[in-house]
Coordinates of C-alpha atoms and ligand atoms in Angstrom, one line a residue:
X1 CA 1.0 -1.8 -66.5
X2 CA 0.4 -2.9 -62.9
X3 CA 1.9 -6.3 -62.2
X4 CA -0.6 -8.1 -60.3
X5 CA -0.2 -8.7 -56.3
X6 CA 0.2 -12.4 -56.4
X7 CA 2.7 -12.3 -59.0
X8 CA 5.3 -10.5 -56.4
X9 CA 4.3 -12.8 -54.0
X10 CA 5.2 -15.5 -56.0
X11 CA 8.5 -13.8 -57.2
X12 CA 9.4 -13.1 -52.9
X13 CA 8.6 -16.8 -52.6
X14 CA 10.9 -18.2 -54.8
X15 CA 13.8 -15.8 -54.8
X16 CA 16.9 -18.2 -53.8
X17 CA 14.4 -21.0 -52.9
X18 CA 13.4 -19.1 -49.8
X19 CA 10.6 -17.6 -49.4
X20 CA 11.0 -13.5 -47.8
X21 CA 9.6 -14.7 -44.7
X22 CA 12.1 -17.9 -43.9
X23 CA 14.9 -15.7 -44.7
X24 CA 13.7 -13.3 -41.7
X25 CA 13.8 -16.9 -39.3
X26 CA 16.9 -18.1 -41.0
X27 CA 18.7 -14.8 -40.2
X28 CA 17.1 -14.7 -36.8
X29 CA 18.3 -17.9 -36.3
X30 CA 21.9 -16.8 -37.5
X31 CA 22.0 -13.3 -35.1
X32 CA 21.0 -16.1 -32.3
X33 CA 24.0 -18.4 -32.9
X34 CA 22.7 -20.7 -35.7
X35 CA 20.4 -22.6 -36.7
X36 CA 21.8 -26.5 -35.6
X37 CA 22.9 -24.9 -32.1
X38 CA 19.3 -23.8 -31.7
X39 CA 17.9 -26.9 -33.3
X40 CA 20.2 -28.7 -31.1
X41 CA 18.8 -27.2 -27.6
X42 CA 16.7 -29.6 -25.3
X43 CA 16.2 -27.2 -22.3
X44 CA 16.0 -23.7 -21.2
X45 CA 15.4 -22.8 -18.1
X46 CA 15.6 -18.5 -17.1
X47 CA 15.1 -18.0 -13.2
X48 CA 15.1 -14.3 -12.0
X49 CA 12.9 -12.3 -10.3
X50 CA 10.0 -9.4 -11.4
X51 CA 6.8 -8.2 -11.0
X52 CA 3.3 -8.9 -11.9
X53 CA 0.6 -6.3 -12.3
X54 CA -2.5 -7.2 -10.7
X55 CA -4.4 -6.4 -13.9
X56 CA -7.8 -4.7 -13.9
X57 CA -7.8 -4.0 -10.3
X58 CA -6.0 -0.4 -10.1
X59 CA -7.6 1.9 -7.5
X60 CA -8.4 4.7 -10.0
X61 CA -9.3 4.0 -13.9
X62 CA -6.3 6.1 -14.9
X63 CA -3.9 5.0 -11.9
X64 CA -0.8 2.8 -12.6
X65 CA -1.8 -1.0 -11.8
X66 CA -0.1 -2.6 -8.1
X67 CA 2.2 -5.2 -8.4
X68 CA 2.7 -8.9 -7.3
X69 CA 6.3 -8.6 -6.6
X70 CA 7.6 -11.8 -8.2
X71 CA 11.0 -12.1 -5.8
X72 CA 11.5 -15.6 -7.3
X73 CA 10.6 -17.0 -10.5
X74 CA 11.8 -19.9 -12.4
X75 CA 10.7 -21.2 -16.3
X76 CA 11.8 -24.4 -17.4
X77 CA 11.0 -25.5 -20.8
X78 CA 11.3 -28.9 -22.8
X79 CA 11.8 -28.6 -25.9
X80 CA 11.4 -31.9 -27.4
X81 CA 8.5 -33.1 -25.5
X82 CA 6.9 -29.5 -25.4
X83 CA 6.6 -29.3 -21.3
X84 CA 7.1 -26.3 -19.6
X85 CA 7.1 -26.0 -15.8
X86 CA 6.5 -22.3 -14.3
X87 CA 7.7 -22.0 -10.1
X88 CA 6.7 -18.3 -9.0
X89 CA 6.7 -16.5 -5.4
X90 CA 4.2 -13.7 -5.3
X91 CA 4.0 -11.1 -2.8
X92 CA 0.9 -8.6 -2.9
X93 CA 2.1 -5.0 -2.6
X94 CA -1.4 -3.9 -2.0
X95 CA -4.2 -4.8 0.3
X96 CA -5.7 -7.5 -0.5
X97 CA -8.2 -9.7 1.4
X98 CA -7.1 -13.2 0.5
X99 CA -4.0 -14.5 0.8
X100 CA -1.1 -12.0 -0.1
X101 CA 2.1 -14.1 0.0
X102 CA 1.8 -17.7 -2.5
X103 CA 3.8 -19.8 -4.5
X104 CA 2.2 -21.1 -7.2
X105 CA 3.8 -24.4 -9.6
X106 CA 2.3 -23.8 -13.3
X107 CA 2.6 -26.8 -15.5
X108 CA 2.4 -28.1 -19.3
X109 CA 2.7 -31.5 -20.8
X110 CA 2.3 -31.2 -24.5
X111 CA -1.6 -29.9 -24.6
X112 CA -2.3 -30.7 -20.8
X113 CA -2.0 -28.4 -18.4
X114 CA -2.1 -28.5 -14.5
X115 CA -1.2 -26.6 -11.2
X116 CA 0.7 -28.3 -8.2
X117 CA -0.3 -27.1 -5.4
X118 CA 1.9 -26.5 -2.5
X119 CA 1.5 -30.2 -0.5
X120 CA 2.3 -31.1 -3.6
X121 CA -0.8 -32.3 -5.5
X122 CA -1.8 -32.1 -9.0
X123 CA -4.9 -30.7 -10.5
X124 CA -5.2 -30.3 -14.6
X125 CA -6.9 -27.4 -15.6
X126 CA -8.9 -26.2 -18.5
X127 CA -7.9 -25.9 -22.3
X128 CA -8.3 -22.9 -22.5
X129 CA -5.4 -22.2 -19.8
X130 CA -3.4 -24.9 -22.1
X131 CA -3.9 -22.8 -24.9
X132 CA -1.8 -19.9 -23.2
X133 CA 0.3 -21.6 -21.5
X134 CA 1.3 -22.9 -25.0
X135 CA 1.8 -19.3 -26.3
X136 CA 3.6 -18.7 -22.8
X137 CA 6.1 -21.7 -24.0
X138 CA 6.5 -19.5 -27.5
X139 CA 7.4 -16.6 -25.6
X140 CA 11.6 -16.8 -25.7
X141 CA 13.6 -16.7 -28.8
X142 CA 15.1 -19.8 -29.3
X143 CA 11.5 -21.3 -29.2
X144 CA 9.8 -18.9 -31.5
X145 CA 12.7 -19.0 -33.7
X146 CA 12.3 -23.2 -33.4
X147 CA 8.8 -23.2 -34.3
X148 CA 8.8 -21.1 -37.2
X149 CA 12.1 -23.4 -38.9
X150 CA 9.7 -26.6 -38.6
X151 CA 9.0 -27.2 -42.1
X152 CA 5.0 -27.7 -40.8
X153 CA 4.7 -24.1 -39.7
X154 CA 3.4 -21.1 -42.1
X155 CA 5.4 -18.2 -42.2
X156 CA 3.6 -15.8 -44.0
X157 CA 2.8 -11.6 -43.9
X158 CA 6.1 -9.8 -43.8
X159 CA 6.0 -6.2 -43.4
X160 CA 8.2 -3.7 -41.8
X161 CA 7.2 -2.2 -38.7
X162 CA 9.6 1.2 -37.6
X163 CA 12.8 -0.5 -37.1
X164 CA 11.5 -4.5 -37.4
X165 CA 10.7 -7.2 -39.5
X166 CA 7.5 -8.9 -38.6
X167 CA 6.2 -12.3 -40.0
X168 CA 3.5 -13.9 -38.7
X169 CA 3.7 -17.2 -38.0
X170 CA 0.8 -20.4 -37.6
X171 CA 2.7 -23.1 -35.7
X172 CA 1.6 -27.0 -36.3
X173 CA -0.2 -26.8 -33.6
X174 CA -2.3 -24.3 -35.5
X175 CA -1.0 -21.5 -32.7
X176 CA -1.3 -17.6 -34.6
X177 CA 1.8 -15.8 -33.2
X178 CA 4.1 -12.8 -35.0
X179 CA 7.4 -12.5 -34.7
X180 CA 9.5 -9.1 -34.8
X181 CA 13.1 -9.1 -35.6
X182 CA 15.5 -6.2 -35.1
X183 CA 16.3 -5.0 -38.5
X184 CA 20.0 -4.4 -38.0
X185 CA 20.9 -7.1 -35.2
X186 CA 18.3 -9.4 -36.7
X187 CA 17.8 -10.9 -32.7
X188 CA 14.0 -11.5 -32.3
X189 CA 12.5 -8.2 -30.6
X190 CA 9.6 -9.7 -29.8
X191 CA 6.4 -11.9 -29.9
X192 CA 2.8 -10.7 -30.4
X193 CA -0.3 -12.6 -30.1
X194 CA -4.0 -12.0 -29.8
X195 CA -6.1 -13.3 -27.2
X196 CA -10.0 -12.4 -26.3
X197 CA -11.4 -11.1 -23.2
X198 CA -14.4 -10.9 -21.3
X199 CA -13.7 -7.3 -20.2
X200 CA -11.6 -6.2 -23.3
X201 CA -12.7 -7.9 -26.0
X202 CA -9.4 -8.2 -28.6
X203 CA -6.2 -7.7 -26.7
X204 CA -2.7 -8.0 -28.1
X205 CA -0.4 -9.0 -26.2
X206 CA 3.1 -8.5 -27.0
X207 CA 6.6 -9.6 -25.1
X208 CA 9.6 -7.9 -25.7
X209 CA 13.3 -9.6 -25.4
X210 CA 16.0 -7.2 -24.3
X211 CA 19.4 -7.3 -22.4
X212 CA 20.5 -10.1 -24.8
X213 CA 23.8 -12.1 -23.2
X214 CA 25.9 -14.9 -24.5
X215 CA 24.9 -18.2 -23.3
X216 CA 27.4 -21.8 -24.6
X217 CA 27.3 -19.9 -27.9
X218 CA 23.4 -18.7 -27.9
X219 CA 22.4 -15.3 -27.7
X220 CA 19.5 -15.1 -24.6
X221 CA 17.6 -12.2 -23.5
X222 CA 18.0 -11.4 -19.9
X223 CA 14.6 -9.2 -20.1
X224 CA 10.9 -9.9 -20.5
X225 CA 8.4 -7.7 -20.6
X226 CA 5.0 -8.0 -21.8
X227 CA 2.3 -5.6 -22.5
X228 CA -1.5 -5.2 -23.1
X229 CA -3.0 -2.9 -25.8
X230 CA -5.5 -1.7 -22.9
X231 CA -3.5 1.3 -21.5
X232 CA -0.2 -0.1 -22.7
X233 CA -0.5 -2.4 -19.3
X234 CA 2.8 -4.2 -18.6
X235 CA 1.4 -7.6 -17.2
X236 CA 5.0 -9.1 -16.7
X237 CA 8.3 -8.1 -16.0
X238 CA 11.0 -10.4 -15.3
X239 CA 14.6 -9.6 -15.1
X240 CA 16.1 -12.9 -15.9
X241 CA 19.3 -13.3 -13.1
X242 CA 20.5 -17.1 -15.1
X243 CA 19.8 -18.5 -18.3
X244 CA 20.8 -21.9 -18.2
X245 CA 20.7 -24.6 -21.4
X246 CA 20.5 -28.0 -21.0
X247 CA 21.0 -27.9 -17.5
X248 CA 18.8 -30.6 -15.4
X249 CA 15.0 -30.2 -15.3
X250 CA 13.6 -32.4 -12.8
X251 CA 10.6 -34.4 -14.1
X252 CA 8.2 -32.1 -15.8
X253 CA 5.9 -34.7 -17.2
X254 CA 2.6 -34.5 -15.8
X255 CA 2.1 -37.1 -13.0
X256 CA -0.2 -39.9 -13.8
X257 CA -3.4 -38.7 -12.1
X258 CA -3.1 -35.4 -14.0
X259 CA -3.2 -37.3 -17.5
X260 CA -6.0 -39.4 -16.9
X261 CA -8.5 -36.6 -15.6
X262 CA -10.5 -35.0 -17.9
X263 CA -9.8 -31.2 -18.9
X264 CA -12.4 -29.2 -16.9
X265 CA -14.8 -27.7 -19.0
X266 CA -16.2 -23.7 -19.0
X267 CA -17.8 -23.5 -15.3
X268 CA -21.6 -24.6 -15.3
X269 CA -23.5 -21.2 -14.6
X270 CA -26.6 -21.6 -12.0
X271 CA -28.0 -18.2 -10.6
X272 CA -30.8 -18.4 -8.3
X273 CA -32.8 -15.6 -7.3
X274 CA -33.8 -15.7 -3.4
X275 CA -35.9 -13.0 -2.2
X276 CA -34.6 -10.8 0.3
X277 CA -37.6 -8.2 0.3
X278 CA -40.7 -6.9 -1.4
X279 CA -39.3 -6.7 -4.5
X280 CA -35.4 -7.4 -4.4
X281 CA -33.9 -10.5 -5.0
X282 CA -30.4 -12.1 -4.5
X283 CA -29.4 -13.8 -7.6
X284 CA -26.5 -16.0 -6.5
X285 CA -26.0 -19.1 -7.3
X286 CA -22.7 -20.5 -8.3
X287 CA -19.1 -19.1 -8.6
X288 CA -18.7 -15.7 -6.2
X289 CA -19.4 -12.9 -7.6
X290 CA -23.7 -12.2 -7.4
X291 CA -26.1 -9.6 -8.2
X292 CA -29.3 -8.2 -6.6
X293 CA -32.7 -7.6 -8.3
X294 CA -34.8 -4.4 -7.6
X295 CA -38.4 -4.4 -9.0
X296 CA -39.8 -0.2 -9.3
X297 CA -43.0 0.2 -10.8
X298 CA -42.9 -0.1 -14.3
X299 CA -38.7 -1.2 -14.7
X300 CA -36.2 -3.4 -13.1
X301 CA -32.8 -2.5 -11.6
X302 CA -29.9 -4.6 -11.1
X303 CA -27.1 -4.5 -9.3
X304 CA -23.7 -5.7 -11.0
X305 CA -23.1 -7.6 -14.1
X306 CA -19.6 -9.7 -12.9
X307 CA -17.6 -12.0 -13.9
X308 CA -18.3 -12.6 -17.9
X309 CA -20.9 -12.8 -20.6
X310 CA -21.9 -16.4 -19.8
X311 CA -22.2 -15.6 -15.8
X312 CA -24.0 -11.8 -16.8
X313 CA -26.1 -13.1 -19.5
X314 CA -27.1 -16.0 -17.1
X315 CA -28.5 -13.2 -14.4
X316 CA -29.9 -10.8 -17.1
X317 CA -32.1 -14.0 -18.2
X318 CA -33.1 -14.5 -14.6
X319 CA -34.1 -11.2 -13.7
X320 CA -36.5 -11.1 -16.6
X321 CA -37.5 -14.3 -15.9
X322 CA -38.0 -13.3 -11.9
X323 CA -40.3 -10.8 -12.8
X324 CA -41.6 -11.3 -16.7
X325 CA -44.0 -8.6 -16.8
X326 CA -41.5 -5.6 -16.8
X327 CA -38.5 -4.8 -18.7
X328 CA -35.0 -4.7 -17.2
X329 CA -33.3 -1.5 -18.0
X330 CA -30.5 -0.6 -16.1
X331 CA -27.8 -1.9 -14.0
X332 CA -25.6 -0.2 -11.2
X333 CA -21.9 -0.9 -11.6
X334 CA -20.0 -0.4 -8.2
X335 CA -16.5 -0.4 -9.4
X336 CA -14.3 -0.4 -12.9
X337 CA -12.8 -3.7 -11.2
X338 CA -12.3 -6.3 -14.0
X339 CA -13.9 -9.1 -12.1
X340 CA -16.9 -6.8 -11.3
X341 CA -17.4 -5.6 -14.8
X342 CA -16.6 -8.7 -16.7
X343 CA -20.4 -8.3 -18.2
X344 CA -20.3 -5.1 -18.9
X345 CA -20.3 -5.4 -22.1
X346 CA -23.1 -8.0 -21.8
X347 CA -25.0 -4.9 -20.1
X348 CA -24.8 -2.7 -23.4
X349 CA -25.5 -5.5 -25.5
X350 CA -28.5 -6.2 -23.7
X351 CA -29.3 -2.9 -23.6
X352 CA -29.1 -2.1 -20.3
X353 CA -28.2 1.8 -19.2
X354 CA -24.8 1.6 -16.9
X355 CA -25.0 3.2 -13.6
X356 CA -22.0 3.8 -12.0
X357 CA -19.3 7.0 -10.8
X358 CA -19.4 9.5 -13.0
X359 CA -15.5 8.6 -12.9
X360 CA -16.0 5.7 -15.0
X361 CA -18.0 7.0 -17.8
X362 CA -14.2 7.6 -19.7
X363 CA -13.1 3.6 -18.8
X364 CA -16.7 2.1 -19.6
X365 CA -16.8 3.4 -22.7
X366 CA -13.1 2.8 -23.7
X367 CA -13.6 -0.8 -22.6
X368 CA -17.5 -1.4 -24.7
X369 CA -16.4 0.6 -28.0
X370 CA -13.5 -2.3 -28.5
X371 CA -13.9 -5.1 -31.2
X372 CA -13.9 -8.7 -30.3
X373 CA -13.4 -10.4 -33.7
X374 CA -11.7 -12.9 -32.2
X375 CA -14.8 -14.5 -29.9
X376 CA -17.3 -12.1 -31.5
X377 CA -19.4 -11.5 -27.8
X378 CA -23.1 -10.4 -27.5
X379 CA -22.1 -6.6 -27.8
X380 CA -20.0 -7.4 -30.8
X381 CA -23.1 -8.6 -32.4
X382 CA -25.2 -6.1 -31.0
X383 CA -23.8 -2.6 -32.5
X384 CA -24.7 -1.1 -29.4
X385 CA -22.7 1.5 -27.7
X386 CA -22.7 2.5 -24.1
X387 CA -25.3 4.5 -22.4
X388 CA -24.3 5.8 -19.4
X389 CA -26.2 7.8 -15.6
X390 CA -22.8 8.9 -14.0
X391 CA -23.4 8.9 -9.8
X392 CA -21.6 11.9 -8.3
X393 CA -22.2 11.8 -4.5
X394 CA -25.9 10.4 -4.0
X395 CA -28.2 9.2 -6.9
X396 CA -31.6 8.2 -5.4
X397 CA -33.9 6.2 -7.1
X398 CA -37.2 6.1 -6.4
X399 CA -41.2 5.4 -7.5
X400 CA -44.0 4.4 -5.3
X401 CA -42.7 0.7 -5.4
X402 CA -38.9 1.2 -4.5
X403 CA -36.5 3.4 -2.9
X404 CA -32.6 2.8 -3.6
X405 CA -30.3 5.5 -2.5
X406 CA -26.9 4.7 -4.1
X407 CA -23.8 6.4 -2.2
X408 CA -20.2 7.3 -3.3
X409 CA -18.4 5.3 -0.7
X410 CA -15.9 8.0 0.5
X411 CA -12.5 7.7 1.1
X412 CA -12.2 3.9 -0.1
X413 CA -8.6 2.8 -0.9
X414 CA -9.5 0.0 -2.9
X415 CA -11.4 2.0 -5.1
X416 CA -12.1 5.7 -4.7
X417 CA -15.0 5.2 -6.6
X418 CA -17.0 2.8 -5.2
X419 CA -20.3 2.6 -5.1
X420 CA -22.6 0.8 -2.2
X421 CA -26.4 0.8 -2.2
X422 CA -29.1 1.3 0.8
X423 CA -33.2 0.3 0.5
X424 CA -34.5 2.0 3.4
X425 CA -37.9 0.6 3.6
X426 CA -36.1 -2.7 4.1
X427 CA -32.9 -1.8 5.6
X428 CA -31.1 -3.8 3.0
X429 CA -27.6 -2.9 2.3
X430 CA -25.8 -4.0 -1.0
X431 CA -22.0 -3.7 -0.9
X432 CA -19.1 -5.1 -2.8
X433 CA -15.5 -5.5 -1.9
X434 CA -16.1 -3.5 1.4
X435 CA -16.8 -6.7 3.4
X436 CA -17.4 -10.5 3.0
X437 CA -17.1 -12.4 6.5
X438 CA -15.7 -14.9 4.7
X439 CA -12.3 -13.1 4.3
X440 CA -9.2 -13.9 6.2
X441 CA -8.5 -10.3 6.1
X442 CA -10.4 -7.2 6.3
X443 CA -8.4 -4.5 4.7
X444 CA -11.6 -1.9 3.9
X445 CA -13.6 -2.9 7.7
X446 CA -12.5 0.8 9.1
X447 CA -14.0 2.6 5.9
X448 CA -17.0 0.7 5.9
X449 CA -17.8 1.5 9.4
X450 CA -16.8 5.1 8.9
X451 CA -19.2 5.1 5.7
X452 CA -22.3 3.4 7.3
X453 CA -21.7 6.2 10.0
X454 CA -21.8 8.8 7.5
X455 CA -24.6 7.9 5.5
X456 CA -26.7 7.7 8.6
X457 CA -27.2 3.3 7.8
X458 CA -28.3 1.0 10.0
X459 CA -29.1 -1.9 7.5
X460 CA -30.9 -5.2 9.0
X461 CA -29.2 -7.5 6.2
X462 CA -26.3 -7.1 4.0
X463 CA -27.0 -8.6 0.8
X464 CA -23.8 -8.7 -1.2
X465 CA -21.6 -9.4 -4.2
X466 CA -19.9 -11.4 -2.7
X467 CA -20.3 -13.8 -0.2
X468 CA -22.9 -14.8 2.3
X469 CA -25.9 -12.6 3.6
X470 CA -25.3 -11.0 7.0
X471 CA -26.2 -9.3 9.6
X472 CA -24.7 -6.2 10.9
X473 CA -23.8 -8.2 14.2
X474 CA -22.2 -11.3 11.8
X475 CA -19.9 -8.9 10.3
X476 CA -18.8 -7.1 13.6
X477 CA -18.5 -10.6 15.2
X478 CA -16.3 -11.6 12.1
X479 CA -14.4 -8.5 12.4
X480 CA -14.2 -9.2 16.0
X481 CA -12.3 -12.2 15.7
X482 CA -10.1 -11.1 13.2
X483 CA -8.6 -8.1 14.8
X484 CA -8.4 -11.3 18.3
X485 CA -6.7 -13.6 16.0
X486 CA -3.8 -11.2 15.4
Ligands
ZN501 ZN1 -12.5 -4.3 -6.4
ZN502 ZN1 -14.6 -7.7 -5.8

């Protein structure tokens, strides 16, 4: 006779008056240095030094991800009144055209959070960011280990995963996070959580503790490192150089003028399509990244589906709406570069065939054949999977209404496989990440001139992703001033 599943639940929950689950916290707690001293703890704060992978932005599909070297970072959490203040230096160890060298103060006040910037003023940000800063707060032992003894929190799912014991865990504040415990130390291992991206879809995230060392009689890691599903991307890793409890904190309330403004909400998406020539269109708008609209005979091409759903979905709509009579079928994708395929997967949902370098074609569909249960998006609803016209060198498209010639940019550091685009009727170039006169630095300008040499391109107006329309002579003068600023 089988004995029914919920029976041995109920038999691990009452063993001892404990259920299986509590006993994994309670001898987590133990291996840590007991449950009062960590009960008892009002601060932590870890300050050390790392790096930060510039995530979604590596030069080839397959290539390691460049760092923000993180020379000085600082945490500070309280406990009690559930603030957390984060102080980081970042350094770019790549090229990058905005400014490679910040330091950024990250902040939480129970659900509110905020950035100070570095004059010192306050701005809250969304709830969405307070959500994982929240998760960030989790992301130590002694305060995972505090939120799953409160008597509010559900402890629930033990399994055994290779040498751990994981539990997942719903805080009170209705957080889903699990924890894994080292089987024979029973220290925490680590702390796994899901979140939901516009370019991934699901991603689990998971820190690992390591290096553990004796702190006024609590064990506390001295390593952080957390990873992404997605190509086992590490997106932190701090060493931690001093783990101090209960030392002094500083005020990390929120200041006043941070608690009375309202949470920004999800941006408000406006796309507006300007005509640049018989038949193409600039849909900007808003935010900055854009697209462009190319109207052939019987079809419509776009250029670039960035940013997210909302922002993509936004210029699918206003494509068909530009030109109502004719479907849109395809769009050209100019890099893998998260912020320039964050609609990707809008693309397939809508249907949309995905031009690109044939280079991507592994990447693209890697990153539309993932589940998003979490925020079920547009493709998740859709069933559809990608469909995909890889560009080797030259792909030119053509009917008696429109010419585009798209080109492999060659030898492009940012991303070998870039893709540009040329109308020659019009002399219309459309380009992204090689220029934008609105840069303070122009890593890419020798490349681009070498490319528009090559491909024989003397464009009238650049009409690109991002930034403002120019003219050839608006870029060189921009470029012209750079190189006499320095
Ligand atoms: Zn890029
Ligand atoms: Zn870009």
């Amino acid at each position: 006779m089988k004995t029914p599943l919920c029976v041995l639940a109920a038999l691990a929950a009452t063993a001892f008056g404990q259920t299986a689950e509590m006993k994994v916290v309670t001898s987590a707690a133990e291996a840590l240095g007991g449950k009062d001293k960590i009960l008892a703890v009002k601060t932590l704060t870890m300050e050390g030094s790392g790096v930060q992978p510039n995530v979604g932005q590596n030069p080839l599909p397959d290539a390691p991800l460049l760092n923000w070297n993180v020379p000085e970072f600082k945490r500070t959490i309280d406990f009690s009144s559930a603030r957390m203040r984060v102080e980081q230096h970042r350094v770019a160890q790549f090229d990058f055209a905005l400014a490679t060298d910040v330091h950024q103060t990250l902040g939480l006040d129970g659900n509110i959070a905020f950035n100070v910037s570095a004059d010192g003023r306050a701005q809250r940000v969304s709830d969405a960011v307070a959500a994982d800063r929240r998760i960030e707060m989790l992301g130590n032992p002694i305060a995972i280990v505090r939120v799953a003894l409160d008597p509010s929190a559900k402890l629930s799912n033990l399994r055994r995963k290779g040498g751990e014991q994981r539990i997942d865990i719903t805080t009170a504040e209705g957080d889903h996070v699990t924890l894994a415990v080292d089987a024979k130390t029973h220290l925490p291992a680590s702390m796994i959580w899901m979140t939901s991206s516009e370019n991934l879809g699901d991603v689990v995230n998971t820190t690992v503790f390591s290096s553990y060392e004796s702190v006024n009689g609590l064990k506390l890691p001295k390593h952080y490192v957390t990873k992404i599903d997605f190509h086992k991307w590490v997106t932190a890793d701090i060493q931690v150089a001093k783990n101090t409890l209960d030392g002094a904190t500083g005020d990390l309330a929120a200041p006043a003028n941070v608690k009375s403004a309202a949470a920004p909400g999800p941006p408000v998406i406006s796309v507006d399509a300007q005509p640049v020539g018989k038949g193409i269109w600039w849909l900007a708008g808003n935010g900055n990244a854009f697209s462009i609209l190319f109207e052939f005979d019987d079809h419509l091409t776009l250029f670039e589906t960035p940013t997210s759903e909302a922002r993509s979905k936004a210029v699918i709509d206003k494509a068909r709406a530009t030109v109502p009579g004719k479907p849109l079928t395809e769009v050209i994708v100019s890099h893998h570069h998260f912020d320039h395929t964050g609609g990707l997967r809008t693309a397939v949902a809508e249907g949309l065939t995905v031009i690109s370098h044939k280079g991507n074609e592994g990447i693209f569909k890697e990153v539309t054949s993932r589940k998003a249960t979490l925020k079920p998006d547009l493709l998740a609803q859709s069933g559809k999977t990608l469909k995909f016209r890889g560009v080797d060198d030259t792909l030119v498209l053509k009917d008696k209404s429109m010419e585009v010639v798209i080109y492999h940019v060659i030898g492009n550091t940012h991303s070998p496989l870039l893709l540009m685009a040329y109308v020659p009727r019009d002399k219309i170039l459309v380009q992204g990440d090689l220029i934008d006169i609105g840069w303070t630095q122009h890593p890419w300008a020798d490349n681009y001139a070498k490319n528009l040499q090559m491909r024989n391109i003397d464009f009238v107006k650049d009409v690109p992703v991002h930034g403002k329309i120019a003219t050839h002579a608006e870029e060189l003068a921009a470029l012209a001033a750079m190189k006499k600023a320095r």
